[in-house]
Short mmCIF file of C-alpha atoms (C1' of nucleotides) in Angstrom, two decimals:
data_model
loop_
_atom_site.label_atom_id
_atom_site.label_comp_id
_atom_site.label_asym_id
_atom_site.label_seq_id
_atom_site.Cartn_x
_atom_site.Cartn_y
_atom_site.Cartn_z
CA MET A 1 125.98 90.44 121.50
CA PRO A 2 126.91 87.55 119.51
CA ASP A 3 126.81 89.47 116.24
CA ILE A 4 129.71 87.61 114.82
CA LYS A 5 129.40 86.59 111.16
CA HIS A 6 131.25 83.29 110.13
CA PHE A 7 132.33 84.97 106.85
CA ASP A 8 133.51 88.42 105.40
CA PRO A 9 130.59 89.73 103.87
CA ASP A 10 132.82 91.87 101.73
CA GLU A 11 134.56 89.22 100.18
CA ALA A 12 131.29 87.26 99.53
CA LEU A 13 129.95 90.33 97.74
CA ASP A 14 132.90 90.28 95.52
CA ARG A 15 132.10 86.75 94.29
CA VAL A 16 128.39 87.83 93.81
CA VAL A 17 129.45 90.66 91.74
CA ARG A 18 131.28 88.35 89.44
CA LEU A 19 128.31 86.12 89.04
CA PHE A 20 125.91 89.00 88.41
CA TRP A 21 128.34 90.58 86.04
CA GLU A 22 129.18 87.34 84.15
CA HIS A 23 125.49 86.03 83.90
CA GLY A 24 123.02 88.72 84.64
CA ALA A 25 120.34 88.92 87.35
CA ALA A 26 117.64 86.75 85.62
CA THR A 27 120.03 83.83 85.07
CA THR A 28 121.75 83.78 88.31
CA SER A 29 120.06 81.74 90.93
CA ILE A 30 120.28 82.39 94.74
CA GLN A 31 121.31 78.61 94.79
CA ALA A 32 124.17 79.53 92.23
CA VAL A 33 125.17 82.46 94.72
CA ALA A 34 125.22 80.15 97.65
CA THR A 35 127.35 77.79 95.79
CA ALA A 36 129.81 80.35 94.66
CA THR A 37 130.18 81.72 97.99
CA GLY A 38 130.14 78.87 100.10
CA LEU A 39 127.49 80.49 101.97
CA ASN A 40 124.03 79.11 103.02
CA ARG A 41 120.87 80.72 101.88
CA SER A 42 119.95 81.82 105.58
CA SER A 43 123.37 83.72 105.60
CA LEU A 44 122.79 85.21 102.36
CA TYR A 45 119.25 86.50 103.18
CA ALA A 46 120.15 87.52 106.82
CA THR A 47 122.94 89.71 105.42
CA PHE A 48 121.90 91.15 102.05
CA GLY A 49 118.06 90.64 102.02
CA GLY A 50 116.37 89.24 99.06
CA LYS A 51 117.57 88.75 95.71
CA ARG A 52 116.89 92.23 94.51
CA GLU A 53 118.67 93.77 97.19
CA LEU A 54 121.73 91.41 96.63
CA TYR A 55 121.72 92.42 92.80
CA LEU A 56 121.68 96.10 93.84
CA ALA A 57 124.40 95.90 96.26
CA ALA A 58 126.50 93.99 93.65
CA LEU A 59 125.75 96.46 91.23
CA ARG A 60 126.49 99.28 93.55
CA ARG A 61 129.81 97.65 94.30
CA TYR A 62 130.56 97.07 90.74
CA LEU A 63 129.97 100.81 89.72
CA ARG A 64 132.16 101.94 92.59
CA ASP A 65 135.23 99.72 92.22
CA HIS A 66 135.16 99.67 88.49
CA SER A 67 133.50 102.01 86.66
CA HIS A 68 133.67 105.20 88.72
CA ARG A 69 137.64 104.37 89.44
CA ALA A 70 138.07 104.36 85.90
CA PHE A 71 136.10 107.51 85.15
CA ALA A 72 137.98 109.34 88.01
CA PHE A 73 141.33 108.34 86.24
CA VAL A 74 140.26 109.83 82.86
CA ALA A 75 138.98 113.21 84.57
CA GLU A 76 141.83 113.59 87.01
CA ASP A 77 144.48 112.69 84.58
CA GLY A 78 145.15 116.05 83.28
CA ARG A 79 146.60 114.96 79.93
CA GLY A 80 143.27 115.18 77.79
CA LEU A 81 143.33 112.90 74.78
CA PRO A 82 146.21 110.55 75.91
CA ALA A 83 144.02 109.95 79.09
CA ILE A 84 141.11 108.98 76.93
CA ARG A 85 143.29 106.89 74.72
CA GLU A 86 144.39 105.16 77.55
CA PHE A 87 140.97 104.53 79.02
CA PHE A 88 139.83 102.92 75.84
CA ALA A 89 143.13 100.52 75.81
CA GLY A 90 142.67 99.42 79.31
CA LEU A 91 138.93 98.64 78.55
CA ILE A 92 139.63 96.85 75.64
CA GLU A 93 142.40 95.01 77.39
CA LEU A 94 139.95 94.01 80.42
CA ARG A 95 137.10 93.10 78.24
CA CYS A 96 138.92 90.80 75.71
CA THR A 97 141.71 89.17 77.83
CA GLY A 98 142.15 88.02 81.53
CA PRO A 99 139.64 86.58 84.13
CA TYR A 100 136.76 89.05 82.83
CA ALA A 101 137.18 88.51 79.21
CA GLY A 102 133.84 88.30 77.37
CA TRP A 103 131.77 89.44 80.49
CA GLY A 104 131.29 92.91 79.16
CA CYS A 105 130.36 95.76 81.50
CA MET A 106 127.98 94.89 84.38
CA ALA A 107 126.16 98.34 83.67
CA VAL A 108 125.86 98.06 79.78
CA ASN A 109 124.53 94.31 80.42
CA ALA A 110 121.98 95.75 82.79
CA HIS A 111 120.71 98.16 80.12
CA ALA A 112 119.74 95.30 77.89
CA GLY A 113 118.19 92.85 80.35
CA GLY A 114 115.30 92.96 82.62
CA GLU A 115 117.24 94.61 85.17
CA ARG A 116 116.49 97.86 83.83
CA ASP A 117 112.75 97.84 84.65
CA ASP A 118 113.81 98.38 88.49
CA PRO A 119 113.97 101.99 89.12
CA GLU A 120 116.73 101.78 91.39
CA VAL A 121 118.91 100.00 88.77
CA ARG A 122 117.73 102.60 86.50
CA GLY A 123 118.73 105.41 88.65
CA LEU A 124 122.28 103.98 88.97
CA LEU A 125 122.49 103.39 85.03
CA ASP A 126 121.58 107.08 84.63
CA ASP A 127 124.35 107.96 86.97
CA HIS A 128 126.82 105.86 85.62
CA HIS A 129 126.18 107.26 82.15
CA GLU A 130 126.41 110.91 83.58
CA ARG A 131 129.58 110.03 85.32
CA LEU A 132 131.17 108.54 82.25
CA ARG A 133 129.83 111.39 80.02
CA GLY A 134 131.42 113.86 82.58
CA ALA A 135 134.61 112.11 82.51
CA MET A 136 134.83 112.37 78.90
CA CYS A 137 133.74 115.75 78.97
CA THR A 138 136.58 116.81 81.51
CA ALA A 139 139.13 115.29 79.66
CA LEU A 140 138.07 116.73 76.30
CA LEU A 141 137.90 120.41 77.93
CA THR A 142 141.67 119.47 78.93
CA ALA A 143 142.33 118.72 75.39
CA ARG A 144 140.87 121.81 74.12
CA SER A 145 142.62 123.98 76.55
CA GLN A 146 145.85 122.31 75.23
CA GLY A 147 145.02 122.70 71.69
CA ASP A 148 144.48 119.13 70.78
CA LEU A 149 141.06 120.20 70.03
CA SER A 150 139.46 122.71 68.01
CA PRO A 151 138.24 125.54 69.90
CA GLY A 152 134.69 125.21 67.78
CA ALA A 153 134.51 121.40 68.70
CA ASP A 154 131.18 120.29 70.52
CA VAL A 155 132.64 119.15 73.61
CA ASP A 156 129.40 117.74 75.22
CA ALA A 157 128.35 115.99 72.11
CA ALA A 158 131.79 114.61 71.42
CA ALA A 159 131.72 113.30 75.18
CA GLU A 160 128.43 111.40 74.52
CA THR A 161 129.76 110.01 71.35
CA LEU A 162 132.85 108.47 73.31
CA ALA A 163 130.56 107.19 76.09
CA LEU A 164 128.35 105.55 73.37
CA LEU A 165 131.53 104.17 71.72
CA ALA A 166 132.41 102.64 74.99
CA TYR A 167 129.19 101.05 75.35
CA GLY A 168 129.56 99.44 72.06
CA VAL A 169 132.89 98.18 72.76
CA ASN A 170 131.52 96.64 76.03
CA LEU A 171 128.79 94.91 74.19
CA ARG A 172 130.78 93.31 71.31
CA SER A 173 133.33 92.08 73.80
CA ARG A 174 130.76 89.85 75.17
CA ALA A 175 130.40 88.24 71.68
CA GLY A 176 133.99 87.85 71.63
CA ALA A 177 135.07 90.47 69.53
CA GLU A 178 138.90 90.63 68.96
CA ALA A 179 140.86 93.10 70.86
CA ALA A 180 143.06 94.09 67.88
CA GLY A 181 140.30 95.12 65.76
CA LEU A 182 138.56 96.91 68.59
CA ARG A 183 141.88 98.89 69.18
CA ARG A 184 141.93 99.96 65.60
CA THR A 185 138.47 101.05 65.58
CA VAL A 186 138.93 103.42 68.79
CA ASP A 187 142.31 104.73 67.60
CA VAL A 188 140.42 105.83 64.14
CA ALA A 189 137.58 107.20 66.02
CA LEU A 190 139.72 109.08 68.69
CA GLY A 191 141.71 110.56 65.55
CA ALA A 192 138.60 111.70 64.21
CA VAL A 193 137.67 113.50 67.64
CA GLY A 194 141.16 115.00 67.71
CA ALA A 195 140.56 116.46 64.33
CA MET A 196 137.12 117.48 65.24
CA GLY A 197 135.53 120.81 64.69
CA ALA A 198 138.26 121.41 61.94
CA SER A 199 135.64 121.25 59.14
CA GLY A 200 132.25 120.14 60.64
CA MET B 1 95.31 65.30 55.87
CA PRO B 2 93.74 67.92 58.35
CA ASP B 3 96.95 69.71 58.69
CA ILE B 4 94.90 72.72 59.17
CA LYS B 5 96.19 75.37 61.96
CA HIS B 6 93.47 77.45 63.82
CA PHE B 7 95.66 80.21 63.77
CA ASP B 8 98.52 82.11 61.70
CA PRO B 9 101.97 80.84 62.81
CA ASP B 10 103.40 84.10 61.31
CA GLU B 11 101.34 86.46 62.90
CA ALA B 12 101.76 84.51 66.20
CA LEU B 13 105.36 84.71 65.80
CA ASP B 14 105.03 88.62 65.28
CA ARG B 15 103.80 88.89 68.77
CA VAL B 16 106.49 86.63 70.09
CA VAL B 17 109.05 88.72 68.62
CA ARG B 18 107.57 91.66 70.36
CA LEU B 19 107.77 89.88 73.66
CA PHE B 20 111.24 88.65 73.42
CA TRP B 21 112.51 91.90 72.05
CA GLU B 22 111.03 93.96 74.95
CA HIS B 23 111.70 91.60 77.83
CA GLY B 24 114.58 89.16 76.66
CA ALA B 25 114.59 85.45 76.65
CA ALA B 26 115.11 84.88 80.22
CA THR B 27 112.22 86.91 81.55
CA THR B 28 109.83 85.98 79.14
CA SER B 29 107.84 82.73 80.04
CA ILE B 30 106.19 80.42 77.73
CA GLN B 31 102.80 81.20 79.71
CA ALA B 32 103.39 84.80 78.93
CA VAL B 33 103.77 83.80 75.02
CA ALA B 34 100.70 81.69 75.40
CA THR B 35 98.66 84.70 77.03
CA ALA B 36 100.01 87.13 74.50
CA THR B 37 99.46 85.02 71.41
CA GLY B 38 96.19 83.79 72.72
CA LEU B 39 97.59 80.12 71.89
CA ASN B 40 97.76 77.17 73.96
CA ARG B 41 101.06 75.70 75.12
CA SER B 42 100.62 72.60 73.05
CA SER B 43 99.95 74.63 69.96
CA LEU B 44 103.12 76.57 70.57
CA TYR B 45 105.23 73.43 70.98
CA ALA B 46 103.81 71.56 68.28
CA THR B 47 104.52 74.68 65.83
CA PHE B 48 107.73 76.08 66.97
CA GLY B 49 109.46 73.40 69.16
CA GLY B 50 110.65 74.36 72.78
CA LYS B 51 111.55 77.77 74.15
CA ARG B 52 115.10 77.88 72.71
CA GLU B 53 113.56 77.21 69.11
CA LEU B 54 110.97 79.77 69.72
CA TYR B 55 113.46 82.32 70.71
CA LEU B 56 115.68 81.37 67.60
CA ALA B 57 112.54 81.86 65.34
CA ALA B 58 111.87 85.16 66.84
CA LEU B 59 115.44 86.44 66.72
CA ARG B 60 115.73 85.26 63.09
CA ARG B 61 112.41 87.02 62.27
CA TYR B 62 113.56 90.31 63.94
CA LEU B 63 116.81 90.28 62.10
CA ARG B 64 115.08 89.77 58.82
CA ASP B 65 112.43 92.04 59.16
CA HIS B 66 114.12 95.04 61.01
CA SER B 67 117.88 94.86 61.10
CA HIS B 68 118.83 93.43 57.60
CA ARG B 69 116.17 95.52 56.06
CA ALA B 70 117.58 98.93 57.38
CA PHE B 71 120.97 97.63 56.47
CA ALA B 72 119.98 97.18 53.03
CA PHE B 73 118.51 100.53 52.86
CA VAL B 74 121.70 102.08 53.74
CA ALA B 75 123.87 99.85 51.69
CA GLU B 76 121.56 100.44 48.54
CA ASP B 77 120.82 104.18 49.12
CA GLY B 78 123.67 105.47 46.83
CA ARG B 79 123.92 108.82 48.54
CA GLY B 80 126.65 107.87 51.11
CA LEU B 81 126.74 109.94 54.22
CA PRO B 82 123.09 111.17 53.80
CA ALA B 83 122.07 107.55 53.90
CA ILE B 84 123.92 107.00 57.04
CA ARG B 85 122.42 110.10 58.59
CA GLU B 86 118.92 108.94 57.65
CA PHE B 87 119.67 105.54 59.11
CA PHE B 88 120.47 107.02 62.49
CA ALA B 89 117.73 109.48 62.40
CA GLY B 90 115.18 106.70 61.81
CA LEU B 91 116.93 104.50 64.42
CA ILE B 92 116.86 107.09 67.04
CA GLU B 93 113.18 108.11 66.03
CA LEU B 94 112.19 104.19 66.30
CA ARG B 95 113.97 103.63 69.57
CA CYS B 96 112.68 106.60 71.34
CA THR B 97 109.13 107.05 70.30
CA GLY B 98 106.21 105.07 68.99
CA PRO B 99 105.17 101.67 69.85
CA TYR B 100 108.77 100.15 70.35
CA ALA B 101 110.20 103.10 72.27
CA GLY B 102 112.49 101.88 75.16
CA TRP B 103 112.93 98.28 73.75
CA GLY B 104 116.32 98.80 72.31
CA CYS B 105 117.39 96.37 69.51
CA MET B 106 116.70 92.61 69.95
CA ALA B 107 120.10 91.63 68.87
CA VAL B 108 122.02 94.44 71.02
CA ASN B 109 119.87 93.15 74.12
CA ALA B 110 121.01 89.29 73.11
CA HIS B 111 124.42 90.31 73.38
CA ALA B 112 124.08 91.43 77.03
CA GLY B 113 122.02 88.69 78.39
CA GLY B 114 122.29 84.70 78.69
CA GLU B 115 121.18 84.50 75.12
CA ARG B 116 124.73 84.86 73.75
CA ASP B 117 125.72 81.89 75.52
CA ASP B 118 123.71 79.89 72.82
CA PRO B 119 126.10 79.17 69.72
CA GLU B 120 123.17 79.58 67.30
CA VAL B 121 122.42 82.91 68.76
CA ARG B 122 126.19 83.92 68.82
CA GLY B 123 126.34 83.05 65.12
CA LEU B 124 123.44 85.27 64.26
CA LEU B 125 124.70 88.16 66.33
CA ASP B 126 128.14 88.01 64.55
CA ASP B 127 126.26 87.59 61.26
CA HIS B 128 124.21 90.72 62.44
CA HIS B 129 127.15 92.65 63.27
CA GLU B 130 128.87 91.82 59.95
CA ARG B 131 126.09 92.93 58.07
CA LEU B 132 125.82 96.22 59.90
CA ARG B 133 129.36 96.85 59.43
CA GLY B 134 129.30 95.86 55.88
CA ALA B 135 126.37 98.26 55.04
CA MET B 136 128.12 101.11 56.78
CA CYS B 137 131.18 100.27 54.78
CA THR B 138 129.40 100.28 51.52
CA ALA B 139 127.92 103.72 52.35
CA LEU B 140 131.21 105.18 53.44
CA LEU B 141 132.87 103.88 50.22
CA THR B 142 130.18 105.69 48.08
CA ALA B 143 130.58 108.89 50.31
CA ARG B 144 134.50 108.53 49.56
CA SER B 145 133.89 108.07 45.83
CA GLN B 146 131.80 111.26 45.87
CA GLY B 147 134.41 113.17 47.61
CA ASP B 148 132.41 113.45 50.74
CA LEU B 149 135.36 111.48 52.61
CA SER B 150 138.89 112.08 52.58
CA PRO B 151 140.67 109.48 50.31
CA GLY B 152 143.06 108.51 53.14
CA ALA B 153 140.34 107.54 55.57
CA ASP B 154 140.25 104.37 57.09
CA VAL B 155 136.81 103.16 55.93
CA ASP B 156 136.78 99.86 57.79
CA ALA B 157 137.69 101.32 60.94
CA ALA B 158 135.12 104.16 60.47
CA ALA B 159 132.50 101.59 59.67
CA GLU B 160 133.01 99.49 62.80
CA THR B 161 132.86 102.95 64.93
CA LEU B 162 129.51 103.73 63.34
CA ALA B 163 128.25 100.12 64.22
CA LEU B 164 129.37 100.65 67.90
CA LEU B 165 127.97 104.06 67.92
CA ALA B 166 124.47 102.23 66.85
CA TYR B 167 124.98 99.89 69.43
CA GLY B 168 125.31 102.71 72.13
CA VAL B 169 122.19 104.55 70.80
CA ASN B 170 120.21 101.18 71.14
CA LEU B 171 121.36 100.57 74.50
CA ARG B 172 120.89 103.96 75.91
CA SER B 173 117.35 104.09 74.43
CA ARG B 174 116.42 101.27 76.63
CA ALA B 175 117.19 103.42 79.74
CA GLY B 176 114.97 106.21 78.26
CA ALA B 177 117.30 108.45 76.71
CA GLU B 178 115.96 111.35 75.06
CA ALA B 179 115.92 111.60 71.20
CA ALA B 180 117.07 115.08 70.99
CA GLY B 181 120.18 114.53 72.72
CA LEU B 182 120.96 111.28 70.77
CA ARG B 183 120.27 113.17 67.50
CA ARG B 184 122.82 115.91 68.38
CA THR B 185 125.52 113.44 69.35
CA VAL B 186 125.02 111.34 66.17
CA ASP B 187 125.05 114.56 64.13
CA VAL B 188 128.50 115.62 65.66
CA ALA B 189 129.95 112.30 65.22
CA LEU B 190 128.93 111.90 61.65
CA GLY B 191 130.33 115.41 61.08
CA ALA B 192 133.61 114.17 62.39
CA VAL B 193 133.45 111.05 60.13
CA GLY B 194 132.77 113.40 57.29
CA ALA B 195 135.85 115.34 58.23
CA MET B 196 137.79 112.06 58.83
CA GLY B 197 141.40 111.48 57.37
CA ALA B 198 141.83 115.24 56.83
CA SER B 199 144.50 115.49 59.81
CA GLY B 200 144.47 111.92 61.44
"C1'" DG C 1 129.30 78.69 133.61
"C1'" DG C 2 124.94 80.60 132.62
"C1'" DT C 3 122.14 82.97 129.66
"C1'" DA C 4 120.43 85.68 126.22
"C1'" DT C 5 121.37 86.74 121.25
"C1'" DC C 6 122.70 86.02 116.99
"C1'" DT C 7 124.43 83.02 113.15
"C1'" DT C 8 124.06 78.83 110.78
"C1'" DG C 9 122.63 74.68 108.22
"C1'" DA C 10 119.10 71.85 106.44
"C1'" DA C 11 114.52 71.09 105.62
"C1'" DA C 12 110.12 72.96 104.10
"C1'" DT C 13 107.11 76.16 101.52
"C1'" DC C 14 105.08 77.76 97.91
"C1'" DA C 15 105.01 79.50 93.16
"C1'" DA C 16 106.38 79.21 88.57
"C1'" DC C 17 108.89 77.17 85.21
"C1'" DG C 18 109.48 74.12 80.85
"C1'" DT C 19 107.73 70.24 79.01
"C1'" DT C 20 104.70 66.26 78.02
"C1'" DC C 21 100.28 63.83 77.96
"C1'" DC C 22 95.85 62.76 76.51
"C1'" DA C 23 90.96 62.81 75.61
"C1'" DA C 24 88.07 65.66 72.55
"C1'" DG C 25 87.11 68.02 68.36
"C1'" DA C 26 87.52 69.37 63.56
"C1'" DA C 27 88.85 68.56 58.80
"C1'" DC C 28 90.07 66.11 54.66
"C1'" DG C 29 89.83 61.65 51.40
"C1'" DC C 30 87.11 58.17 50.40
"C1'" DG D 1 79.10 59.13 56.84
"C1'" DC D 2 83.58 56.77 58.01
"C1'" DG D 3 88.07 56.78 59.56
"C1'" DT D 4 92.35 58.63 59.63
"C1'" DT D 5 95.36 62.54 61.08
"C1'" DC D 6 96.20 66.37 62.97
"C1'" DT D 7 95.34 70.41 66.29
"C1'" DT D 8 93.40 71.84 70.31
"C1'" DG D 9 92.42 72.72 75.40
"C1'" DG D 10 93.33 71.49 79.88
"C1'" DA D 11 95.45 68.79 83.18
"C1'" DA D 12 99.49 66.72 84.80
"C1'" DC D 13 104.59 66.35 85.42
"C1'" DG D 14 109.14 66.90 87.34
"C1'" DT D 15 112.43 70.65 88.37
"C1'" DT D 16 113.91 74.61 89.89
"C1'" DG D 17 112.91 79.21 91.42
"C1'" DA D 18 112.89 82.59 95.63
"C1'" DT D 19 111.78 82.79 100.31
"C1'" DT D 20 110.86 81.20 105.30
"C1'" DT D 21 111.27 78.35 109.48
"C1'" DC D 22 113.49 76.46 112.97
"C1'" DA D 23 116.50 73.61 115.79
"C1'" DA D 24 121.25 73.56 116.86
"C1'" DG D 25 125.52 75.91 117.38
"C1'" DA D 26 128.47 79.58 118.71
"C1'" DT D 27 129.73 83.80 121.04
"C1'" DA D 28 129.88 87.76 124.46
"C1'" DC D 29 128.28 89.70 128.47
"C1'" DC D 30 127.45 88.75 133.57
#
DNA sequence: GGTATCTTGAAATCAACGTTCCAAGAACGC
DNA sequence: GCGTTCTTGGAACGTTGATTTCAAGATACC
């Protein structure tokens, strides 16, 4: 059975991720995808299905390769606050410099666009949020067990705060925010988290 | 000179704001605008210009009527931390309940979509950010002068942190985040701000 | 090597997009 | 009332969107 594709679907999907990541679903045409991947429309449709399925595949891949990976690092790091600090440092670096500078986070972008109207996308975004929150929670619990956090601190709420802070960083990076400013902001915020539960 | 329009451009623009606010620029067609306003395409073009000008006018109006107004309340309130608390309480209320529930903030949405590619839009978003940051800054300085904040606290960085937190709230509200959860998160975060500079 | 099966490329389809054009109509100054 | 000037409704424009179709080409099995 000649089921042999003349291209690598995985490599193609990588380029599709970058397109949707930078420009969003609404402003990325199938033609643009075809041009960027060097593939014909027929091959795209035969391999991935329509535009919706293509975007979903790209989003899933982005979440797996970028978001979930970074979250796992934070949760499994074992150092607590330093892990969170490193997470934000890496995030700001990635968002403000290098090939992905100014693209923000694909999941964050999906929140604000028409993508979130799709129930499937909505589910992925909720899952993404839960994972981010969970990772922060784990790291904060580690910090607390190490005495880096007051025993009375509300870890759940603090984790959610850090998640929302990350969303803010991702968002502002798309408008060209300076890395230095974001670093200082996050530094101060994490300092406040470290001092949390001390008097409030 | 019969320069008499058969409709109220201001009222029409109000509806346009709501359309672009909820759905974004890319996924809102001129046809949809015409239907929502009850106007003919000719009238739209004659009054506002093309789609880009229409979106810009809507964004400017949103910023003036919603964002800047709320920022001014915070800055001029004079109570400091309670004003910030009230700002967030009102924000969460507006984003999670009532006619605009799940729409997020039009400026935040513009960050994540193709709108931010327009230099004019970019300028408005930067201005918006500066105003939000400035308002938080003013309120925090008030708080510090009242002893509600440690004298050693980094007010600038704290203001930016609160701005990013607001972005996060706006973003997650578009995915249907619960008001109660957001309220608790913001409460804890503001408590940490109040305790800021105490040990970090 | 022949054949069945899948991929591929290019053209075709159909709808929706933003925008423009124009005749018809309404309101003001005279 | 008349002419001018603007608004209005509707049709038309050309482009671009996503998706489908189909012949041609390529591959693996026999």
